[in-house]
Every structure is written in structure tokens, then in C-alpha cells.
Backbone as a ProteinNet text record, in pm:
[ID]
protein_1_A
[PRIMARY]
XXXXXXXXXXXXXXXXXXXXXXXXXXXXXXXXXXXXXXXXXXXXXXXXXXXXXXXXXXXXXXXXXXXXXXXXXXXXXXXXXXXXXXXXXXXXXXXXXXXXXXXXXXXXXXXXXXXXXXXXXXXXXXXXXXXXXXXXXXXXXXXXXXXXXXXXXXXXXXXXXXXXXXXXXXXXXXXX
[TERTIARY]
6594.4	6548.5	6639.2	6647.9	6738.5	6672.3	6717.6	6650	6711.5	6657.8	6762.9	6660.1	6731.4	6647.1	6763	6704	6820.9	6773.1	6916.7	6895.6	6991.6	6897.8	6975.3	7081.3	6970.4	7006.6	7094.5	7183.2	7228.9	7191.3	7174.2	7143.6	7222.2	7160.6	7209	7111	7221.3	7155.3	7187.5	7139.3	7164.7	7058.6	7080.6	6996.9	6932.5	6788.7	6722.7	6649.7	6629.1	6533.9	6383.8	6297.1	6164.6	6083.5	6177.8	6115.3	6188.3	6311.7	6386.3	6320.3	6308.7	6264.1	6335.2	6337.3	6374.7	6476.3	6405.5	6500.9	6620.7	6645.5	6701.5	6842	6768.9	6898.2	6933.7	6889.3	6956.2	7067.8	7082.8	7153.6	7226.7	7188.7	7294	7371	7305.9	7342.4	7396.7	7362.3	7429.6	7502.4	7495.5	7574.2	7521.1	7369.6	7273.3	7233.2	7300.1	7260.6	7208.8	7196.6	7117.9	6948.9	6925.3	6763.2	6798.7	6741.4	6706.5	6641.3	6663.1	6573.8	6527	6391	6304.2	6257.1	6119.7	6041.3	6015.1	6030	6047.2	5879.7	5805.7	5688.8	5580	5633.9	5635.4	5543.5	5570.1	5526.8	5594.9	5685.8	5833.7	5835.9	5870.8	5909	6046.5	6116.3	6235.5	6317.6	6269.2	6277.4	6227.5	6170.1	6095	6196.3	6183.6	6240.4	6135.5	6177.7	6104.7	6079.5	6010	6026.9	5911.7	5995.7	5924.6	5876.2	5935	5886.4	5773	5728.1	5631.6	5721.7	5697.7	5729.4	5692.4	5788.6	5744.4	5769.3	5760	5839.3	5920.1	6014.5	6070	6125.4	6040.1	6040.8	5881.2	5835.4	5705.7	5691.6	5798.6	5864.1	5913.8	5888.6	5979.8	6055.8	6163.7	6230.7	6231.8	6140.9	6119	5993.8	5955.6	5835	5841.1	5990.1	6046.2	6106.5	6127.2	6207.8	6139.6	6240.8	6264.5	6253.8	6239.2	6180.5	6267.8	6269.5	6380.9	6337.6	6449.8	6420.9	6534.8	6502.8	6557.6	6574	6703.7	6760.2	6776.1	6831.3	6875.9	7016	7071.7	7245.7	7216.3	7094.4	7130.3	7021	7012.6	6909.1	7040.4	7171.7	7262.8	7321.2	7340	7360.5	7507.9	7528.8	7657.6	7731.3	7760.4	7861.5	7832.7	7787.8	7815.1	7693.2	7653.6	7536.5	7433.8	7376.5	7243.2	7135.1	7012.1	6902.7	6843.6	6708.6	6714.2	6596.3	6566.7	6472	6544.3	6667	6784	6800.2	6845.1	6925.4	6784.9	6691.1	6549.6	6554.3	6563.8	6548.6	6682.4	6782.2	6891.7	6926.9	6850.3	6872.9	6735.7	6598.7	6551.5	6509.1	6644.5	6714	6576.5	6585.9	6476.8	6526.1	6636.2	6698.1	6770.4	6723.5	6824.9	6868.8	6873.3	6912.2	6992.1	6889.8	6848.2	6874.3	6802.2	6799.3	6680.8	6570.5	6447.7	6475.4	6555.7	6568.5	6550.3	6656	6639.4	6516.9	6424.9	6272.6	6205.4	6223.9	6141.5	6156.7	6305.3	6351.6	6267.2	6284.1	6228.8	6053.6	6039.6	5847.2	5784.9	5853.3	5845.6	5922.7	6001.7	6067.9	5929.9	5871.2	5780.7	5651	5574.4	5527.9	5602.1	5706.5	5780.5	5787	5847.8	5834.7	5642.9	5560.2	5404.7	5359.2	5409.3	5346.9	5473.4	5554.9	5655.9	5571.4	5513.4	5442.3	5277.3	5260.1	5111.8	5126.3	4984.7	4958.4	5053.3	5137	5192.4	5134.1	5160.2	5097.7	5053.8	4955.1	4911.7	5007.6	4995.7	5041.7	5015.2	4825.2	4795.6	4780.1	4876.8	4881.1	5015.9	5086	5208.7	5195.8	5200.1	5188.8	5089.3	4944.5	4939.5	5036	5108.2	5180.9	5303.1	5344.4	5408.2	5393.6	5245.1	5205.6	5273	5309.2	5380.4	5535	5552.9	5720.1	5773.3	5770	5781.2	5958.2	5870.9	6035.5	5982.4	6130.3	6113.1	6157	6280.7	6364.6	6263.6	6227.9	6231.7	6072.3	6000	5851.1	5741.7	5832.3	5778.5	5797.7	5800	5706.3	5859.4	5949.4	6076.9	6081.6	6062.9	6004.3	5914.3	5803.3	5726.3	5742	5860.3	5907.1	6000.3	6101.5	6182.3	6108.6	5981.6	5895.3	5837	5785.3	5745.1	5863.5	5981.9	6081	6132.1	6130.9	6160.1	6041.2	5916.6	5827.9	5830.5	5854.6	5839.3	5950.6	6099.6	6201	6155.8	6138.1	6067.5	5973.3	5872.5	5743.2	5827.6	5963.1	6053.8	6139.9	6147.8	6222.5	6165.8	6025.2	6006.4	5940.5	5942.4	5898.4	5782.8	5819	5662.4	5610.9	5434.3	5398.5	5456.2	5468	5517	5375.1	5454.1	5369	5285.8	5278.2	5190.4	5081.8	5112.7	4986.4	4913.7	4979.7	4943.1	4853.2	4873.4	4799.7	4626.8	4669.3	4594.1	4484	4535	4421.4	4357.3	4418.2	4378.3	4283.3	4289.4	4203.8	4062.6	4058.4	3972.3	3889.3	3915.2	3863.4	3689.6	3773.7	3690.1	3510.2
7940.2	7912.1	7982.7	7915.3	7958.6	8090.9	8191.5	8296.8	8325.5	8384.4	8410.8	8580.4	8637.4	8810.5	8847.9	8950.6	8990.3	9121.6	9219.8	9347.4	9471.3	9558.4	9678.1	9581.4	9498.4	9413.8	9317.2	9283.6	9189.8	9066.4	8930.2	8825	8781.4	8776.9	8750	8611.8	8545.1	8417.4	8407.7	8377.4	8406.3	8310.8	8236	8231.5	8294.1	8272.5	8394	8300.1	8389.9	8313.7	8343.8	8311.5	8295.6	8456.4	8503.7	8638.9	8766.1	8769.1	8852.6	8936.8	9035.1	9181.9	9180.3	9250.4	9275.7	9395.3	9503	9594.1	9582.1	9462	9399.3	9341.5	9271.9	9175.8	9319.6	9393	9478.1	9564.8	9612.9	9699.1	9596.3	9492.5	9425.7	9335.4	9226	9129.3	9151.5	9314	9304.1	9455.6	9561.7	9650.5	9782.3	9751.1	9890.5	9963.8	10020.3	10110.9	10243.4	10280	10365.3	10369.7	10302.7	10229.6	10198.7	10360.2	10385.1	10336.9	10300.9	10248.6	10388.2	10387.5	10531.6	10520.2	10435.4	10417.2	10265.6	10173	10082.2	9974.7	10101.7	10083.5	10071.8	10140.7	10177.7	10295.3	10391.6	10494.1	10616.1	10619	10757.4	10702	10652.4	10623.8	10586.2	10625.7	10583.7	10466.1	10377.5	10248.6	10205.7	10269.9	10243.4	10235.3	10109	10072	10011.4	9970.3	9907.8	9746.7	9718.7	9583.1	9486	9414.5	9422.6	9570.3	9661.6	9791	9886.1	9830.4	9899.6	9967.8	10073.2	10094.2	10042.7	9978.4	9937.7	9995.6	9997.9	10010.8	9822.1	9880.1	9758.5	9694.1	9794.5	9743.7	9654.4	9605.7	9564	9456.3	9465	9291.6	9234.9	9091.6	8991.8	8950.3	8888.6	8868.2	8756.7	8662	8552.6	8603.8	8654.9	8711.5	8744.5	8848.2	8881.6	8813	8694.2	8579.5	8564.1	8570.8	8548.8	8691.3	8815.2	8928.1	9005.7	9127.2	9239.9	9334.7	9348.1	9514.8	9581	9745.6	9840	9935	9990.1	10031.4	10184.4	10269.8	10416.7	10376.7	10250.7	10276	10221.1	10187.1	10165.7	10256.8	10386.5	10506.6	10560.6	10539.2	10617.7	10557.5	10666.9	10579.6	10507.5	10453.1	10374.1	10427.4	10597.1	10683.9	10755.8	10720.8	10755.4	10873.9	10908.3	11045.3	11018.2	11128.9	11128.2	11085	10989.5	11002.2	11150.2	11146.7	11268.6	11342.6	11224	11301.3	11344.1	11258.9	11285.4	11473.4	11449.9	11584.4	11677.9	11656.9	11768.8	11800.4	11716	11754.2	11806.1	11808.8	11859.8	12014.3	11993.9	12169.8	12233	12158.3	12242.9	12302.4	12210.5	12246.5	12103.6	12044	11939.6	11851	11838.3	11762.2	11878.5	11828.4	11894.7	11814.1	11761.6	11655	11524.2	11512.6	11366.9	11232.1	11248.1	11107.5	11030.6	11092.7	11081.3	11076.1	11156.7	11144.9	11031.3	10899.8	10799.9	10711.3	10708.3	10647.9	10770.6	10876.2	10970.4	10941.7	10902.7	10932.2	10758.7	10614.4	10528.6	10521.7	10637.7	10620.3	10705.2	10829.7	10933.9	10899.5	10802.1	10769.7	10650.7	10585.2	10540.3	10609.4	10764.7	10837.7	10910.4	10945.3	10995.6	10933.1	10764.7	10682	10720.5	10637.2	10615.5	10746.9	10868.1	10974.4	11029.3	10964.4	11026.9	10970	10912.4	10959.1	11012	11104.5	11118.2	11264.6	11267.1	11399.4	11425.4	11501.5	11582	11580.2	11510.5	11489.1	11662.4	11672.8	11777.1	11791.9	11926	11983.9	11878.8	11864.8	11806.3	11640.7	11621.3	11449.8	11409	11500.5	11474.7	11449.8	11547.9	11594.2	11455.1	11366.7	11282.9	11192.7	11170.6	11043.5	11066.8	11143.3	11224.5	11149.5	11129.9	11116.7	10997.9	10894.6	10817.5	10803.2	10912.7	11029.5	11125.1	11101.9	11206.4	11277.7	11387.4	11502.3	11592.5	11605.4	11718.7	11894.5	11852.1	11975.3	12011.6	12029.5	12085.1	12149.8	12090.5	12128	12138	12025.4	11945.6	12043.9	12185.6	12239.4	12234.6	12235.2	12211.5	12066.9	11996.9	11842.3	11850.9	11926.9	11907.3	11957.5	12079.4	12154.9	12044.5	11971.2	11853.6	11755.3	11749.1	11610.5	11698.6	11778	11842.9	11886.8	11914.2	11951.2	11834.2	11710.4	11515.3	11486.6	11543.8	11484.7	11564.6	11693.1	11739.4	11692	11653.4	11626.3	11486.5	11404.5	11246.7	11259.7	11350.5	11399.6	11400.7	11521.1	11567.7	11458.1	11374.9	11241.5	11149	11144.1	10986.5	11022.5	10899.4	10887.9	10951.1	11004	11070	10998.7	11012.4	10885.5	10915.7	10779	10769	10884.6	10927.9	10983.8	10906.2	10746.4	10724.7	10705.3	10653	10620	10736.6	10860	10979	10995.9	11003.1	11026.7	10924.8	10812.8	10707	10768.5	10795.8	10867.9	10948.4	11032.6	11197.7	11138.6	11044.9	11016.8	10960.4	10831.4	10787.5	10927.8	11038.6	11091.4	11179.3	11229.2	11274.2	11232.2
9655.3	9521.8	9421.8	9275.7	9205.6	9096.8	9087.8	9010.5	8891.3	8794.3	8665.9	8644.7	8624.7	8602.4	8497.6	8417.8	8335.8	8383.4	8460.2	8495.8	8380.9	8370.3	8283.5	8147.3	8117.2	7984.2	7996.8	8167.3	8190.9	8236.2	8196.7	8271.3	8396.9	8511.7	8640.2	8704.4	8738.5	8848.5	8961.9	9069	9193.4	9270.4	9386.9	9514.7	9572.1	9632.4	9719.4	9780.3	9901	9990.1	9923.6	9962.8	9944.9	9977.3	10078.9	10141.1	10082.2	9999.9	9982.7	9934.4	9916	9843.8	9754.6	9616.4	9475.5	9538.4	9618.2	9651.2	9784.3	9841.8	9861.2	9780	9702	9597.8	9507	9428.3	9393	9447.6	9560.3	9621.3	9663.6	9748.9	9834.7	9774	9640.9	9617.3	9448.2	9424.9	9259.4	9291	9407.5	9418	9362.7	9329.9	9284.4	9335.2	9409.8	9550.1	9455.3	9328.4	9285.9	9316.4	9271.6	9415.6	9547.8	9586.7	9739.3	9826.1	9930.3	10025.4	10131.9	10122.3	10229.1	10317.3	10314.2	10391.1	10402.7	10329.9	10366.4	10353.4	10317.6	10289.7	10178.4	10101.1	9922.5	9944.6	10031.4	10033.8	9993.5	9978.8	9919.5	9805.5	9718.8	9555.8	9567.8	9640.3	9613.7	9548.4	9574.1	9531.4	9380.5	9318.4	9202.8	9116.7	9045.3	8947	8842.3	8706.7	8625.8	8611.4	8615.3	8591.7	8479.1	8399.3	8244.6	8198.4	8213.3	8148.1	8239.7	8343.8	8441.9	8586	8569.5	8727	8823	8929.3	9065.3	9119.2	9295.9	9411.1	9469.5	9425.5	9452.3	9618.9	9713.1	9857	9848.7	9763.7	9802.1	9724.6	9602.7	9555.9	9584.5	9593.9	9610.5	9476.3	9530	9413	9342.3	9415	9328.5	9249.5	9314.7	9191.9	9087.4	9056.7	8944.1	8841.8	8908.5	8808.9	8679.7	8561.7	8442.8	8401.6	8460.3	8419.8	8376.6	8329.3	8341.4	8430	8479.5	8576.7	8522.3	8511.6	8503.9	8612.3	8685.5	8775.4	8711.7	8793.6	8751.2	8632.6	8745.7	8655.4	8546.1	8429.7	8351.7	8276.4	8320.4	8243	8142.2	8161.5	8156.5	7984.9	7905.4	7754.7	7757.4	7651.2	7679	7706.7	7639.5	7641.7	7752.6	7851.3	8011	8017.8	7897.4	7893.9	7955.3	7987.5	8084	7972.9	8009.3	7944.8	7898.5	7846.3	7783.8	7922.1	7989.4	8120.1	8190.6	8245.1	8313.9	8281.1	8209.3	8109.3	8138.2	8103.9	8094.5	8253.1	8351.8	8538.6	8551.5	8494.2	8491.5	8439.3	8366.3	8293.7	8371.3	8406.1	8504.3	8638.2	8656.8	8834.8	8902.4	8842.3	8905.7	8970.9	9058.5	9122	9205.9	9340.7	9443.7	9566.6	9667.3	9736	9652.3	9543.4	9478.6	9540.3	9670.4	9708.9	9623.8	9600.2	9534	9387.7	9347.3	9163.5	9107.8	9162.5	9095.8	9062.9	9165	9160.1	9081.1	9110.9	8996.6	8847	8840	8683.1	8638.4	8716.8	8664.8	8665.4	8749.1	8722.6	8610.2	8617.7	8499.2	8386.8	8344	8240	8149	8228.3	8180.7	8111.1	8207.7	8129.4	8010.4	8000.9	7899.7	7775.9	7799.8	7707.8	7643.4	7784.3	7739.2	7573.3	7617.9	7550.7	7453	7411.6	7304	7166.4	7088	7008.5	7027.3	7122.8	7130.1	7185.4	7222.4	7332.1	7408.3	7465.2	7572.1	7727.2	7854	7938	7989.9	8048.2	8080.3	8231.3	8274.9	8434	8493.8	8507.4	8633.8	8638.4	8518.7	8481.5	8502.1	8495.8	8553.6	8688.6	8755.4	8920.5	8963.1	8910.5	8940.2	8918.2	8835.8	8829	8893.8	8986.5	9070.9	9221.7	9236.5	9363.9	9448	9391.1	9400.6	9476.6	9450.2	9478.4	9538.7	9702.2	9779	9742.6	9776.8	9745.2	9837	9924	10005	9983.1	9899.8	9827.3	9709.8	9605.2	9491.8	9475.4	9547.3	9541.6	9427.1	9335.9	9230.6	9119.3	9082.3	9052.5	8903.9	8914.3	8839.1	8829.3	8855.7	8824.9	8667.4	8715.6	8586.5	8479.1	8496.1	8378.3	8309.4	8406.4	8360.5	8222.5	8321.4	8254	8128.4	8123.5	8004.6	7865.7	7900.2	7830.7	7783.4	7883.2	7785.9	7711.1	7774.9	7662.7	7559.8	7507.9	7399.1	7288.9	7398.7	7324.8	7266.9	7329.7	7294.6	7160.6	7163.4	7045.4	6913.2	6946.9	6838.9	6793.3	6837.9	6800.7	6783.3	6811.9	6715.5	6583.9	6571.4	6381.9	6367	6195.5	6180.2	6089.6	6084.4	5982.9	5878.9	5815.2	5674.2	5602.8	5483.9	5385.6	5307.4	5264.7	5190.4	5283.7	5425.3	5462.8	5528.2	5557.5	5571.1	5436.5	5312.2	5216.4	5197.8	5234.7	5244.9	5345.2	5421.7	5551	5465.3	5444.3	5399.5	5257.2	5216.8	5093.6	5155.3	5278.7	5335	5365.2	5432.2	5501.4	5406	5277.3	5162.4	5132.4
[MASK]
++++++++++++++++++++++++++++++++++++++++++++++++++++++++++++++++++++++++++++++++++++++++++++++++++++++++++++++++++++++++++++++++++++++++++++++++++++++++++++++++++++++++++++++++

């Protein structure tokens, strides 16, 4: 069957069989070997990529399933100018990557909480570490993981927009 996916903002068409896995055609058939293959089960994370903006495990998609969709891979977390994302950079400065066979499915499942909470609350410890569960790591013992994820979400908080002032005022008048 004929597929059209646009990956890491590129449109790609290609053939697939009916049974192919998503994490399959990525690595083999577009050269994204940044999505790991683990277990084979969607039990390690490794594989997790985005697709339309949600984290998957992409050993448990098919790839016709994905058709017309976007998926996002690790190789395209990376800014144009070759720089690390800013989660990247946060697991980076807090030693949150050591093997990193696992990083890459971490960075696309936790890049989604990061995104979820950059204008809001700050995910708590034990809301991270759930959305964690997903993500076996044998090296790091999470515990520099969550300092990672906490140091992108505060940076994320510090960078997005703040309300405008009139409708800040507008509030502040309703409230009276």
C-alpha cells in the first residue's frame, strides 16, 4: 500500500506492506536509527517517538496506521543550527544520560510533558517519575532524569508568553 507521512517536517512516500511496524520503516526504510529497537514489545520506551504530537512506542505501530500523519523522531529534536533542544541540553547538563541507548525515547515522551506544562504548573517529582514509567533505564537511576525534566520545564515556564496586560487587568477588574 502506498503511504505519504511527513517525518521531522519532511513529506515522505513510500510502499509498505500491511504488517510493517512504524518502527520498522523509520530505521530501515528512511535511515532513523535514532529510534531504538529494545524489546520489541513496547515495554522499554525505546522506540517512542511522536506521532501527530503524542508519544508512541513505535514497535506497536503499524505504519499504515500512521498514514497522512506526522511523526517526530530524535533526529529532528535537534534545532536547525545542529543545537540540542532545550530538554536535550537540561539531561545534558544534569548528567541524565549515560549509556543513552534509552535517551532518545525518553527525550520524545518527556518532550511532550515539557511541551504539555510550559505555560502552567511545573510537573511535580512524582509526576514525572510516572510519566517515566514507560522508560526503562538501566544506567542513571532516573533520579538525574528528573532533575533534567524539571530544569526544561522551568526553562519552557521562562520562555513562554506572559499574559498580555490588558487582559491581565480585565481579570483583575472582574475579580472586585
Amino acid at each position: 500500500m502506498d503511504i505519504t507521512l511527513k517525518v521531522n517536517g519532511r513529506p515522505e512516500q513510500f510502499s509498505a506492506q500491511p504488517n510493517e511496524l512504524l518502527v520498522e520503516r523509520l530505521r530501515d526504510g528512511l535511515g532513523l536509527t535514532g529510534t531504538k529497537v529494545g524489546c520489541d514489545t513496547g515495554q522499554c520506551g525505546t522506540c517512542v517517538v511522536r506521532l501527530d504530537g503524542r508519544s508512541v512506542k513505535s514497535c506497536l505501530v503499524l505504519t499504515a496506521s500512521a498514514a497522512g500523519g506526522e511523526v517526530a523522531t530524535i533526529e529532528g529534536e535537534t534545532t536547525r543550527g545542529g543545537e540540542l533542544s532545550g530538554l536535550q541540553e537540561a539531561l545534558r547538563q544534569e548528567h541524565g544520560t549515560q549509556c543513552g541507548f534509552c535517551t532518545p525515547g525518553m527525550v520524545m515522551a518527556l518532550g511532550e510533558l515539557v511541551d504539555a506544562t510550559a505555560g502552567g504548573e511545573a510537573p511535580t517529582e512524582p509526576e514525572i517519575r510516572e510519566w517515566l514509567t514507560g522508560n526503562l533505564c538501566r544506567c542513571t537511576g532516573y533520579h538525574s532524569v528528573v532533575r533534567g525534566v524539571q530544569r526544561a520545564c522551568a526553562a519552557a515556564r521562562a520562555q513562554a508568553p506572559a499574559a498580555e496586560p490588558a487582559a491581565a487587568s480585565a481579570a483583575a477588574g472582574q475579580e472586585v
